[in-house]
Each structure stands twice: as structure tokens, then as C-alpha cells.
Coordinates of C-alpha atoms and ligand atoms in Angstrom, one line a residue:
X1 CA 15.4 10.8 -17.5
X2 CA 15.4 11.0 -13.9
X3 CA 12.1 9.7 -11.9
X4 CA 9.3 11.4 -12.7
X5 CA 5.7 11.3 -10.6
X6 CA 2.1 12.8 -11.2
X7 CA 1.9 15.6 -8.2
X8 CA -2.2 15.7 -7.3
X9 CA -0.9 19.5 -5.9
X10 CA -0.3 20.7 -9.8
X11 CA -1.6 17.8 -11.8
X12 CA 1.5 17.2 -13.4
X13 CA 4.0 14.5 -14.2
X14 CA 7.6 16.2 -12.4
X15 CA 10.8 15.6 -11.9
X16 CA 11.5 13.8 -8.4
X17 CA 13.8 15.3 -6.4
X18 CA 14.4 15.0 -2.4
X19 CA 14.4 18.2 -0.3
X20 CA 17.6 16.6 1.1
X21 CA 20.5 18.7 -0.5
X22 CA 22.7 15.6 -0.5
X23 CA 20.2 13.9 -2.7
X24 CA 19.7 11.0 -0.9
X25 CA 17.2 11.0 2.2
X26 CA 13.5 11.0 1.1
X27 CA 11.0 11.2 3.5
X28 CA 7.7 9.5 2.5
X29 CA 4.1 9.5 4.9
X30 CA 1.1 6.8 4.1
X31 CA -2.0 7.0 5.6
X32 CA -2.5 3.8 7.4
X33 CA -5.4 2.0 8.4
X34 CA -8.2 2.8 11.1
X35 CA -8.2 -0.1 12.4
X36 CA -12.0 -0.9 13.3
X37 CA -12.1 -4.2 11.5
X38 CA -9.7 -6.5 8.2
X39 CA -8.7 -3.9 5.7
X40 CA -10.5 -5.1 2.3
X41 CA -8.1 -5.6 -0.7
X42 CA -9.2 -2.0 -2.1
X43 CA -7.6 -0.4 0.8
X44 CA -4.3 -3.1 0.5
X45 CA -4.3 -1.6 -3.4
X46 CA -3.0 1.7 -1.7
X47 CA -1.0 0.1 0.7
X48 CA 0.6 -2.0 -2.0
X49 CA 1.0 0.9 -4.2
X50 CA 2.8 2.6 -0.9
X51 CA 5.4 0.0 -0.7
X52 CA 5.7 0.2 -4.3
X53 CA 6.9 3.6 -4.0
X54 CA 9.6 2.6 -1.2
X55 CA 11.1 0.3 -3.2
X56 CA 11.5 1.6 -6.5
X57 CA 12.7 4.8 -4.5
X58 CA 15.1 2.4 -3.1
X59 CA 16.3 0.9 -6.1
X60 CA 16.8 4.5 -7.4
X61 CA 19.6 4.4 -4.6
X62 CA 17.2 6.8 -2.3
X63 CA 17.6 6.7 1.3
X64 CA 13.5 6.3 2.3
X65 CA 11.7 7.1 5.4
X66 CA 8.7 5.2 5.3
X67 CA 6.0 6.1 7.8
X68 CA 2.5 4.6 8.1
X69 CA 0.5 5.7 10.9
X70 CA -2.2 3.7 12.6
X71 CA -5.4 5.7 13.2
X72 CA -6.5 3.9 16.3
X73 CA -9.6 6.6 17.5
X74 CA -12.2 7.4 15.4
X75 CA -15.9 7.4 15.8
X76 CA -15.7 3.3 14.2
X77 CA -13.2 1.9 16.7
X78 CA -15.6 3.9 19.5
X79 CA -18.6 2.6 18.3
X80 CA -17.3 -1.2 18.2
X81 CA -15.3 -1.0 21.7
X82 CA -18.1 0.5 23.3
X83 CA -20.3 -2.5 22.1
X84 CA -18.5 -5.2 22.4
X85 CA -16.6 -7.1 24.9
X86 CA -12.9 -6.2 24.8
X87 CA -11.2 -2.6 25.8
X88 CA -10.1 -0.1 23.5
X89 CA -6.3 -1.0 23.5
X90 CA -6.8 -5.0 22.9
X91 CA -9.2 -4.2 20.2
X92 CA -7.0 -1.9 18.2
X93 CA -4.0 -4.1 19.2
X94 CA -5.5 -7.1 17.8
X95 CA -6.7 -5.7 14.4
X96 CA -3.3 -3.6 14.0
X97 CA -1.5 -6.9 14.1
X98 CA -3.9 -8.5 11.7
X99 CA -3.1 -5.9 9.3
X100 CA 0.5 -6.2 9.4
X101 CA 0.6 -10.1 9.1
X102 CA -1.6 -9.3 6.3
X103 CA 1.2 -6.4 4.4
X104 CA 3.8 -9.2 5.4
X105 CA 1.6 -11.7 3.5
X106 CA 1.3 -9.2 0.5
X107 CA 5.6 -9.0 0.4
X108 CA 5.1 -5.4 1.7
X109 CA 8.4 -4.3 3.6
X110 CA 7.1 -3.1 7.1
X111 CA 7.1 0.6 7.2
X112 CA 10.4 2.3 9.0
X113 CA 8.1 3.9 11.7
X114 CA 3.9 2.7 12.5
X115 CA 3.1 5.4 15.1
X116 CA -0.3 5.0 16.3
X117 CA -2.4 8.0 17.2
X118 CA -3.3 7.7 20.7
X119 CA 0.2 7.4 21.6
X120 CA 0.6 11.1 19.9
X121 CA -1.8 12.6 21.7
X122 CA 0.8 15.1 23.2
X123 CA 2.3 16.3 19.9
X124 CA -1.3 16.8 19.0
X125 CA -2.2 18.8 21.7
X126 CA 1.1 20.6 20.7
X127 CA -0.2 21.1 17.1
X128 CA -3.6 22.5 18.2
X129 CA -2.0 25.6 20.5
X130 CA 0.5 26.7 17.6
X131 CA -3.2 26.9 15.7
X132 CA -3.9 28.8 18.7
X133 CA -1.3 31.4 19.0
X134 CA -1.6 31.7 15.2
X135 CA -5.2 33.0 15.3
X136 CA -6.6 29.7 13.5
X137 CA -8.3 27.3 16.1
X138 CA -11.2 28.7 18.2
X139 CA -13.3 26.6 20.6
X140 CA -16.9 26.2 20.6
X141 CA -20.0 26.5 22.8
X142 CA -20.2 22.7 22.4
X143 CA -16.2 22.4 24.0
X144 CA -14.9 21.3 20.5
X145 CA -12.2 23.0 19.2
X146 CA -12.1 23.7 15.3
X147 CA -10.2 25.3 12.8
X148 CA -10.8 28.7 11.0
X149 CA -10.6 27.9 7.5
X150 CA -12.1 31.6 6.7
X151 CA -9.2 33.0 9.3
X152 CA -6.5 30.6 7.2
X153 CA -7.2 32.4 4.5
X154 CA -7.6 36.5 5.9
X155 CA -3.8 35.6 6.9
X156 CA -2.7 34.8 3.0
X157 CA -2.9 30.9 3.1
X158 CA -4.4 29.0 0.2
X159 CA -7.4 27.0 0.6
X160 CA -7.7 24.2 -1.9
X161 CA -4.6 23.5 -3.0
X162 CA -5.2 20.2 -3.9
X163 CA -8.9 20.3 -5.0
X164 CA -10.7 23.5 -6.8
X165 CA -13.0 24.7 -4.3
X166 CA -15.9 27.0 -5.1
X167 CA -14.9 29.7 -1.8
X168 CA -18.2 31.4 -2.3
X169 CA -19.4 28.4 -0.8
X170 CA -17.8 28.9 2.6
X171 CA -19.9 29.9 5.1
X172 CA -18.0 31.0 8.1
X173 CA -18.8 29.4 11.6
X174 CA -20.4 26.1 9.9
X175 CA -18.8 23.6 11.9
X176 CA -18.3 19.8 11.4
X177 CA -17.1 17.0 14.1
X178 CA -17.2 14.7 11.3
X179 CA -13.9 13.4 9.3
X180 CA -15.3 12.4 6.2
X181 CA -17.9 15.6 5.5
X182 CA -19.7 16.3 2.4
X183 CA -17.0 17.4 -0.4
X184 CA -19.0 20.3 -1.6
X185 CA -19.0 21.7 1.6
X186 CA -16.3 23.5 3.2
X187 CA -16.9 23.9 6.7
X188 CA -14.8 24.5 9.6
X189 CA -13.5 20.9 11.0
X190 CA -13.3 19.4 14.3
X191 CA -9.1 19.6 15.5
X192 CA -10.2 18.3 18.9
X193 CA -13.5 16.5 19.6
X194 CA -15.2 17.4 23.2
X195 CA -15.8 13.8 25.0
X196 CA -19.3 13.2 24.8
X197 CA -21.8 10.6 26.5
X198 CA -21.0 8.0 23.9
X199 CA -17.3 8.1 23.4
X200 CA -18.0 6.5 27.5
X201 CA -14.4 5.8 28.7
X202 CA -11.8 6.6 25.5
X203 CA -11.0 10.0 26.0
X204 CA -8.0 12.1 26.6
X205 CA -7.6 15.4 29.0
X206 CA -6.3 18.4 27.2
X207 CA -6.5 22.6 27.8
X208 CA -9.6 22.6 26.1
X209 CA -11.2 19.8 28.0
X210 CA -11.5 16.1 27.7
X211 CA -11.7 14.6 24.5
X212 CA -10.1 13.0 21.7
X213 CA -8.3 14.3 18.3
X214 CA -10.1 14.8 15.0
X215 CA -8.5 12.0 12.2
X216 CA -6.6 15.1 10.0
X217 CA -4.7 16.2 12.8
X218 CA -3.5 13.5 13.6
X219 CA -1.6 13.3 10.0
X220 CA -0.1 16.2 10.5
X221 CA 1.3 16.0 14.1
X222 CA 2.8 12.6 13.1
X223 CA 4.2 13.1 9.7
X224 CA 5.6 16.7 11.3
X225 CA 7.2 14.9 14.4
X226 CA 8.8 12.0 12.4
X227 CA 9.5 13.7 9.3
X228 CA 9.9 17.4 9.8
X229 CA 7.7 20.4 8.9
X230 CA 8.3 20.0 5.3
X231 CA 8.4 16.3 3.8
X232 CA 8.7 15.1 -0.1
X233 CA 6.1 12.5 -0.2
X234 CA 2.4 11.9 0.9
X235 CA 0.6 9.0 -0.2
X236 CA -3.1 7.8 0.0
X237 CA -6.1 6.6 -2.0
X238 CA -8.0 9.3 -3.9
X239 CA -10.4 9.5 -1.6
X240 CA -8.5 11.2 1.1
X241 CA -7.4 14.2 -1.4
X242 CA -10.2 15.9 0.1
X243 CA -10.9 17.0 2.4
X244 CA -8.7 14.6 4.5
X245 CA -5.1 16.1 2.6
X246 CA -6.6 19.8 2.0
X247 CA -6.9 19.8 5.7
X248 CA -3.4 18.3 6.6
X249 CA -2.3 21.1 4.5
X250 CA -3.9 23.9 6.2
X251 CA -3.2 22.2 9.8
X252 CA 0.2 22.1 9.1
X253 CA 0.9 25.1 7.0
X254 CA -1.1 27.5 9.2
X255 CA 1.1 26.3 12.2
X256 CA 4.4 26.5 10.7
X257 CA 4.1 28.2 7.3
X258 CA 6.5 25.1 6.4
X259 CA 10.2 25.1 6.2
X260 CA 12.1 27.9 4.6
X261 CA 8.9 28.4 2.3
X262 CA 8.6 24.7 1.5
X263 CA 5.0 23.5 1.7
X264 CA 4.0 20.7 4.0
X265 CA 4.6 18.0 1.5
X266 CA 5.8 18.5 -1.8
X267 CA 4.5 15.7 -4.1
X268 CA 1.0 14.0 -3.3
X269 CA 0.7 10.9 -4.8
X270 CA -3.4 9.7 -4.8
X271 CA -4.0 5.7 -5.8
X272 CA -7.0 5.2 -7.4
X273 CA -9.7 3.1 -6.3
X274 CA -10.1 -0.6 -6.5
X275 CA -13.6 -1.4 -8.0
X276 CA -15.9 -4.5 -8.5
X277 CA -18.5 -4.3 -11.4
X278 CA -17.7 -0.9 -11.8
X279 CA -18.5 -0.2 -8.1
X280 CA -15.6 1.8 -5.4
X281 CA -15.2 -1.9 -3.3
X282 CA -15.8 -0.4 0.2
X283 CA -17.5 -1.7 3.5
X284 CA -20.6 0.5 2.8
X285 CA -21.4 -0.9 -0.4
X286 CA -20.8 -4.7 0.9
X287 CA -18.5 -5.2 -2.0
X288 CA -15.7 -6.3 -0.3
X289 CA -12.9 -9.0 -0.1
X290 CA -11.2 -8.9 2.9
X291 CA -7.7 -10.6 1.9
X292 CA -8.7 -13.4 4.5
X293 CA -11.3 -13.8 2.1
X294 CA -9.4 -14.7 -0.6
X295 CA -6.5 -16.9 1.2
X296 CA -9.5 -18.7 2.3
X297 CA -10.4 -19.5 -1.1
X298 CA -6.6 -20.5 -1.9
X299 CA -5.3 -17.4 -3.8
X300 CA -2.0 -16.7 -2.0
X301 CA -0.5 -13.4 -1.3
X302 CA 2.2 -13.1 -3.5
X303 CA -0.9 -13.9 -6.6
X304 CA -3.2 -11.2 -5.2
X305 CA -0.1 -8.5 -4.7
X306 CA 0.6 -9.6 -8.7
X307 CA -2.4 -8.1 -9.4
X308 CA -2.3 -5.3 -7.6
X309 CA 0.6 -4.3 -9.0
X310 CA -0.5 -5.5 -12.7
X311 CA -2.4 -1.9 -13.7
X312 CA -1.5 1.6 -13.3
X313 CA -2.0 3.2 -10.0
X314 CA -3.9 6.6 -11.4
X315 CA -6.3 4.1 -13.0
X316 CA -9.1 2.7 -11.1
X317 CA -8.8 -0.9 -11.5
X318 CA -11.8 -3.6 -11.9
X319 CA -10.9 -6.4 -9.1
X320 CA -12.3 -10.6 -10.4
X321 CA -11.5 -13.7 -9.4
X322 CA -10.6 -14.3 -12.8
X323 CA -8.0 -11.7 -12.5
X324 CA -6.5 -13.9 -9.8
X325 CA -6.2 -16.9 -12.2
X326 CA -4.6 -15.1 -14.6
X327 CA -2.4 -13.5 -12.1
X328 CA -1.6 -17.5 -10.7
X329 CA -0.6 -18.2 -14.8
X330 CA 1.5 -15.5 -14.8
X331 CA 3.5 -16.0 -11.8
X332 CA 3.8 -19.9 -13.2
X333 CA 5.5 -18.4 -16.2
X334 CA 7.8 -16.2 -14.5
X335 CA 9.0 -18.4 -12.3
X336 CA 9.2 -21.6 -14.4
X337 CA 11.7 -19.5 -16.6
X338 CA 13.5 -17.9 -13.3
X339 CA 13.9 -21.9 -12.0
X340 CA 15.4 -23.0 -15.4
X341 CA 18.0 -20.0 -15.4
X342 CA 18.6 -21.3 -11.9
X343 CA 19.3 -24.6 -13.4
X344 CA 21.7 -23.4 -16.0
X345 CA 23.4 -20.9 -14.1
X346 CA 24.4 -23.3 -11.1
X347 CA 26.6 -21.7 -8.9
X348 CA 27.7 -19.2 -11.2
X349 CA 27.3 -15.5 -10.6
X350 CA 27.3 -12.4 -12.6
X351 CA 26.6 -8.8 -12.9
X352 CA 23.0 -8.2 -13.8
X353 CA 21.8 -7.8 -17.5
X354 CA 21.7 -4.2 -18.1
X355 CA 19.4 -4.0 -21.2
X356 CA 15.8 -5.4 -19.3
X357 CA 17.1 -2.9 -16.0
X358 CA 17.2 -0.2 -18.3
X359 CA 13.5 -0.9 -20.0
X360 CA 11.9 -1.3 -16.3
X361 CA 13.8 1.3 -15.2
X362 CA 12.6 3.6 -17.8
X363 CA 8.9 2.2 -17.6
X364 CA 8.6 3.0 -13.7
X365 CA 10.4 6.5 -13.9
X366 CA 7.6 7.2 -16.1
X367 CA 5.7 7.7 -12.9
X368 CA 5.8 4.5 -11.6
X369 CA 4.1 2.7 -15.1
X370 CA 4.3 -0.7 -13.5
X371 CA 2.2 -2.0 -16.8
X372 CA 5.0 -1.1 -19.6
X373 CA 7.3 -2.6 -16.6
X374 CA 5.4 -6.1 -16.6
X375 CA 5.2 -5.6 -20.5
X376 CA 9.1 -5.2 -20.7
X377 CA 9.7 -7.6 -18.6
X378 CA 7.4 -11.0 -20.0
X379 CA 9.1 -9.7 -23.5
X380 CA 12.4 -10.9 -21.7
X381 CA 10.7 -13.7 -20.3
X382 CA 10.2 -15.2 -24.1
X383 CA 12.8 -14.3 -25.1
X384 CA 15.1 -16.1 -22.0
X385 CA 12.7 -18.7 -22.4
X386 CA 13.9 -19.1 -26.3
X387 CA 17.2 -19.4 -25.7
X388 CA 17.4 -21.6 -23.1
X389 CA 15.2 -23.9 -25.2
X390 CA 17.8 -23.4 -28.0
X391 CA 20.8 -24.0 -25.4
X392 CA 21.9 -20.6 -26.3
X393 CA 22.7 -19.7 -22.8
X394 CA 25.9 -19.7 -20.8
X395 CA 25.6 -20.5 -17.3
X396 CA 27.4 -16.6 -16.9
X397 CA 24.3 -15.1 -18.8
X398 CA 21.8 -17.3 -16.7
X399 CA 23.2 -16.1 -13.9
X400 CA 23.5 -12.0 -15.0
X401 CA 19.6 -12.3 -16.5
X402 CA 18.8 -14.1 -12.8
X403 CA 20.5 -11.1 -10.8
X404 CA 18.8 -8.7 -13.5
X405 CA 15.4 -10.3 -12.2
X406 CA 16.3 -10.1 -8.6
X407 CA 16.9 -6.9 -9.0
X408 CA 13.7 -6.3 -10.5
X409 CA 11.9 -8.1 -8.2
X410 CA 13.2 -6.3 -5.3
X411 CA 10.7 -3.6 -6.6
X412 CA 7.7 -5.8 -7.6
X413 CA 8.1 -7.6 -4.4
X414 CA 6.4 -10.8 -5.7
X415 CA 7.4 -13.1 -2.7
X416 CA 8.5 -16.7 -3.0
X417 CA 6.5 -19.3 -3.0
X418 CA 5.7 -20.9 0.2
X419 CA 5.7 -24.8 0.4
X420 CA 2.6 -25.0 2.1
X421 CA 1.1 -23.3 -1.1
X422 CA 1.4 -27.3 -2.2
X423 CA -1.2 -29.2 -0.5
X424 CA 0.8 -31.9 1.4
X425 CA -1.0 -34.7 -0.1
X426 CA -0.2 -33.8 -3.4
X427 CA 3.6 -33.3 -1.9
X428 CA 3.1 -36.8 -0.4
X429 CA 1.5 -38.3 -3.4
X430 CA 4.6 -36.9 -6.0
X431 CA 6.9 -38.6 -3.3
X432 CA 5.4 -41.8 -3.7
X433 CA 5.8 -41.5 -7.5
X434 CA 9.0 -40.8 -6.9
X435 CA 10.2 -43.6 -5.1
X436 CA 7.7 -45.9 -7.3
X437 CA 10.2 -44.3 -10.0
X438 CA 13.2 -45.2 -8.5
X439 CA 12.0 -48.8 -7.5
X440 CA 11.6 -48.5 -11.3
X441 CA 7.7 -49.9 -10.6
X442 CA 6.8 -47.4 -13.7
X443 CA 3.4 -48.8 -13.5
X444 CA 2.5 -47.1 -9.8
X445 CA 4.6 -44.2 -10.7
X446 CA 2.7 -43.3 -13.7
X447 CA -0.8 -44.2 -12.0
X448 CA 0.1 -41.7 -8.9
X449 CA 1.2 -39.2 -12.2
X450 CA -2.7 -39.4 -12.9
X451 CA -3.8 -38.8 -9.7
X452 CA -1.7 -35.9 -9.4
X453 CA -3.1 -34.8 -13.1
X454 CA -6.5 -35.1 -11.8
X455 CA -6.4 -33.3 -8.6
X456 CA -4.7 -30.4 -11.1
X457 CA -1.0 -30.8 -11.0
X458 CA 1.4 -31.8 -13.3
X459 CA 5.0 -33.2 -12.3
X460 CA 8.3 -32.5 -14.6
X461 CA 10.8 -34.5 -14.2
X462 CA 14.3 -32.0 -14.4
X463 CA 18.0 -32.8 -13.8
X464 CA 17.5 -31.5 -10.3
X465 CA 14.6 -34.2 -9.5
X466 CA 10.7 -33.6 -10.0
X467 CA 8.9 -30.7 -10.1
X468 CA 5.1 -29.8 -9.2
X469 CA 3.4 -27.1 -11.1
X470 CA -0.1 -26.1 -10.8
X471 CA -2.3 -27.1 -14.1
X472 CA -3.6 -23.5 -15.0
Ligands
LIG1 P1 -9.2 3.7 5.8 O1 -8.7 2.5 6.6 O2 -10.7 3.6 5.5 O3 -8.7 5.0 6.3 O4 -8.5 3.5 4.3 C1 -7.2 3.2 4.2 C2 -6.7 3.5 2.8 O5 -7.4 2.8 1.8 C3 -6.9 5.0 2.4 O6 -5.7 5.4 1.8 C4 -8.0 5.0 1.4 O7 -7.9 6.0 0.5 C5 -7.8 3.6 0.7 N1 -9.0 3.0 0.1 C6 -10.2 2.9 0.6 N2 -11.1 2.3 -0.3 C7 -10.3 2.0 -1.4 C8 -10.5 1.3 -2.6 N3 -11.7 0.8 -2.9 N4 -9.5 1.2 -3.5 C9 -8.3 1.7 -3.2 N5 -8.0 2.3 -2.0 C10 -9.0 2.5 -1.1
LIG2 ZN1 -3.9 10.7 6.9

């Protein structure tokens, strides 16, 4: 059946295929983080979903071009830098690394190319004189510079091709130096913000004046220098479809017209949002887990990217902390079965299984259903999990449904388990038992089997020595 994915620019489930005539290349853009402060776990649910995309596209045999920009100006990062202590570069610095030891934490694969905004500023300025010579930018009496949406459309563009937009509604020279404007009203936006008293010492020269970029520009000026005028994927939460995306369309349509009549990007795939109590989590609201929040309360990474990836991105998804647990029992399941494959298969090795690749597959070229992909593959699970009970395995067929799941897992991305996920005095206490064991004083051994029991772990005792497992 081919991969298929829900395109937010016709609002309908296609067939994926790459601009590249040989097939292969696929270029894909994310809208990264501003980074004025942690990203919360709502935003990491798009970012997840991103590297989602990558790999499946990847294990479709796709040669991906990941890029993930890093908006590092905004009114935010302005406000905070000119409040606080440190300058604008080690403030952005220090929260752009936080957020990528956090993607690292969640298993995401870091992005091919991270360019950050203020190092752009050139291509920008680029950008904004091709808006120029094509009749759409004007500056203002206030030294901003804007876009003509109203001219965009008197030279045969489309307005609103992602959104339906009531155009009776435009009212022609209403400006806005905001990003994230009303939605009902379309109003010229800001392509380069005059500097102004409070923006104090982060601002960039330019033919219009000093100043900085507007956020959409800077999309388009990196996606079109990495990528090319023309790309096959653009990615973000839903809340960017407008008028964040309308306006990356327009910016970079209205300077190029696109490739050979190719629009600017040629499926949009929106995430939607992550809720708690039935509320958009977000930093307005307060609502919000930053995922140093929940490390902190000993959910690890690999748990909280299980259940990001548990529900169907186009459906908003209710965040808990029970969802973590469950996600915790899950991953226990999985893995007990993957560790007794390991045990039966030794040092065998096989081709993988093809009957549980070809019910993921199936499930995620359904645009990207990771759901009926988890169902397929804990119906395997049981299944494995039967017959290795019943001995009915060879170590071959261990070892073909363990290189089935790696494959697998090199699109779900859950990442091993780290050592230290065991507290080391639990780790100390099993080794105690153990050597009680081998001292064969089954009295202490048993006593420090208690303990363990009580401070919630249970030890098995397999050929290849004892095991800890978390007591769900
Ligand atoms: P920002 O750093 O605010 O530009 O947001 C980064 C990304 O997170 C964007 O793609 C947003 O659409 C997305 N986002 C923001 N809030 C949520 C949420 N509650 N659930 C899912 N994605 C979100
Ligand atoms: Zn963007």
C-alpha cells in the first residue's frame, strides 16, 4: 500500500512520495523550540512525533533530511535576557543544550541540521528584498517592514491554504508586530521588527534599519537554504497551522513561486495537542510538566517517550501520571519477553520474522497509526511469550522474532534501559543475596529477597544469574 499521511494542505490521507525523482531523498523541516525556558512534555509530544516521522521514513528505506531550527529571538528570550543576569548568546546557549539532552533523553535521534536563527540573519535579510522586488514587503512609518497579504493575493497567490479564511475580513494596511496574532484576524505581519527601546542591545543592522526578524520568516529562510525552495515535509503542533504555516507559505511562495510549480512544502503534518484535564498543557495555563519534572519524580525517558508514542498523533491526547505507570508495566512486559528471546536465542542470528514487520508496517503506513502498531505488536508479545513458555522456540526463531523487534524498535525508539534506572542500593542489596546464595546461607538470601520485595522489586533467578524487575 505504500505510506500514506494526512496532508493539513487538503485534509486528506495521500500517498507519500518524495519530490526526489530517484525516490529516495526526503527532505523533512520541524519547528523547533524558542528557547526562552524547559520545553514542557506537550511541546516534546511534537518533537517526539517529528522523530517518529524520521524513522519510520527511514525504515521505509527513505534517505531523510531532518532539520529542526532553533528560534533563538523572540519577544520571550528579549524579555528574559534583558531582565536577568546573563547575555543573549549564554542564555539561549544554555537552554538550547537543555533541550537537546532532553530529545537525547526521550531516544530522539538528533536532527541532521539545528540552525539557529540569529545565525541566519543574512539569508533573512535575503528573503525580505526578494519580497521586495516582488511587490510584497513595504515598510512602515514605525521602520517595520511587513508583508502585503492583500498585494499576495492581487498577483494570483492563495491566501489560506491551510486554514479557510473569511477574506472579507482583511482589512488592508492593519499591521501586526506580533507572531502569534488573533486567528480570526488577518492582518499584515511583521517580516522585520524595527529595534525598539526594549529589545536594548539584541538587534541586528539591515537596509531597512536596525532590528531583528519576525518568527515566520525565519522558517522559511531556513527550511529554503537547507532544503530548497520546494521541500516534502513540514511538521509542527496544530497550533502553528495558522497563522505561523499560512505565513511560511505566502513568505516563501510570494518570493519564489516555488520550484517548477511545486508549492513550498508539499505535505503538512500538524500533531495535536497534549492536554491535562481536558486542558491544551501550555505555560499560560500553568498546566505544565517540564520533563525535568517528571525524571525528578523517577519516570525515565524511555517510559514517558512510550507514552507519547502510545496514541495517534491527529488526536489530542490526555497526559496522567497514571499513564506513566502503565506506560512503566508495559515496557516491563516488552522487555521481559525480548530478555527471554535473548536467552534462547544465544548467539544465534537470523533474518527478522516477516509476519509482525508486515502488521506494523501496515499499521504505520496507515498514516503513521502507531496504536494498531503497539496493538500488533503486544499480540506478538503473547504469543512469543506462549511459546517460549511451551519451549516451542528454536534458538533460530528467537533470534529472527529478536531482529523483527529491533527492527521495530528502530522506529519506536524506546531506548534501553539505563542501570542507574536501578537504585544502587537495591543493586547492592540483590548482590548481597546473591553471594548469601552462593555461600548457600539461604536464610540471609531470602531475608534480603524481602527487603528487596518491600522497597518494590522482585528478583528472578534465570540461567544467566538474577534479575531485578520493578513490582508494578
Ligand atoms: P514553541 O517552543 O512554543 O514554539 O513550541 C514548540 C512546538 O511545540 C510547536 O510545534 C508547538 O506547536 C508545540 N506545542 C506547544 N504546546 C503543545 C501541546 N500542548 N501539545 C503538543 N504540542 C505542543
Ligand atoms: Zn516554524
Amino acid at each position: 500500500m505504500g505510506l500514506h499521511l494526512f496532508n493539513t494542505l487538503n485534509k486528506k490521507t495521500e500517498g507519500f512520495t518524495p519530490l526526489d525523482p530517484a525516490g529516495r531523498g526526503v527532505g523533512v523541516y520541524s519547528c523547533g523550540p524558542t528557547v526562552y525556558d524547559f520545553a514542557h512534555i506537550g511541546n516534546f509530544r511534537t518533537f517526539v512525533f517529528s522523530d517518529l516521522v524520521r524513522r519510520y521514513l527511514e525504515f521505509r528505506g527513505f534517505d531523510v533530511r531532518h532539520v529542526m531550527n532553533i528560534t533563538d529571538v523572540d519577544d520571550k528570550i528579549i524579555a528574559k535576557v534583558n531582565s536577568g543576569q546573563s547575555t543573549h548568546t549564554d542564555f539561549t546557549r544554555g537552554l538550547e543544550k537543555s533541550f537537546f539532552e532532553d530529545m537525547a533523553t526521550l531516544g530522539c535521534l538528533q536532527p541532521h541540521y539545528t540552525p539557529r536563527a540569529t545565525e541566519h540573519i543574512g539569508d533573512i535579510i535575503e528573503l525580505i528584498k526578494r519580497l521586495f522586488e516582488n511587490g510584497l514587503a513595504y515598510q512602515a512609518a514605525d521602520g517595520s517592514v511587513y508583508f502585503s497579504i492583500k498585494k499576495y493575493i492581487e498577483s494570483g497567490h492563495r491566501y489560506g491554504q491551510l486554514v479557510n479564511l473569511d477574506l472579507d475580513q482583511l482589512r488592508p494596511g492593519e499591521r501586526t508586530k506580533h507572531d502569534e496574532y488573533a486567528k480570526d484576524s488577518i492582518a499584515d505581519f511583521a517580516l522585520w521588527k524595527a529595534r525598539t527601546a526594549e529589545d536594548g542591545e539584541i538587534y541586528w543592522r539591515s537596509p531597512w534599519g536596525e532590528g531583528r526578524p519576525g518568527w515566520h520568516i525565519e522558517c522559511s529562510a531556513m527550511s529554503m537554504k537547507i532544503l530548497g525552495s520546494s521541500i516534502d515535509i513540514h511538521i509542527g503542533g496544530e497550533d502553528l497551522i495558522f497563522p505561523h504555516h499560512e505565513d511560511e507559505i505566502a513568505q516563501s511562495e510570494g518570493a519564489c513561486g516555488g520550484t517548477a510549480g511545486q508549492p513550498f512544502v508539499r505535505y503538512w503534518l500538524h500533531a495535536a495537542h497534549l492536554f491535562v484535564e481536558g486542558k491544551k498543557m501550555s505555560k499560560s495555563l500553568g498546566n505544565f510538566f517540564t520533563l525535568r519534572d517528571l525524571t525528578a519524580q523517577g519516570f525515565s525517558g524511555r517510559e514517558i517517550r512510550y507514552l507519547l508514542l502510545s496514541g495517534h498523533y491527529r488526536e489530542t491526547f490526555n497526559f496522567t501520571i497514571e499513564g506513566l505507570h502503565g506506560a512503566r508495566s508495559a515496557i516491563a512486559r516488552l522487555e521481559e519477553c525480548i530478555l527471554k528471546l535473548k536467552e534462547t536465542a544465544g548467539a544465534e542470528t537470523a533474518v527478522p520474522e516477516d509476519e509482525i514487520l508486515a502488521s506494523f508496517t501496515k499499521a504505520m503506513d496507515d498514516d503513521l497509526n502507531v496504536s494498531a502498531a503497539w496493538g500488533a505488536v503486544f499480540d506478538w508479545i503473547r504469543e512469543k511469550n506462549r511459546q517460549l513458555a511451551e519451549n516451542e522456540l528454536s534458538p533460530q526463531q528467537a533470534a529472527s522474532a529478536l531482529a523483527a523487534w529491533e527492527k521495530i524498535n528502530s522506529v519506536f525508539g524506546i531506548p534501553p534501559a539505563l542501570t542507574s534506572e536501578i537504585p544502587q542500593e537495591i543493586i547492592e542489596l540483590a548482590e548481597n543475596r546473591q553471594a548469601a546464595r552462593k555461600a548457600r546461607d539461604f536464610e540471609t538470601a531470602d531475608r534480603l529477597r524481602d527487603r528487596l520485595k518491600a522497597e518494590g522489586w522482585i528478583v528472578e533467578d534465570t540461567p544467566k544469574g538474577p534479575r531485578l524487575k520493578p513490582i508494578d
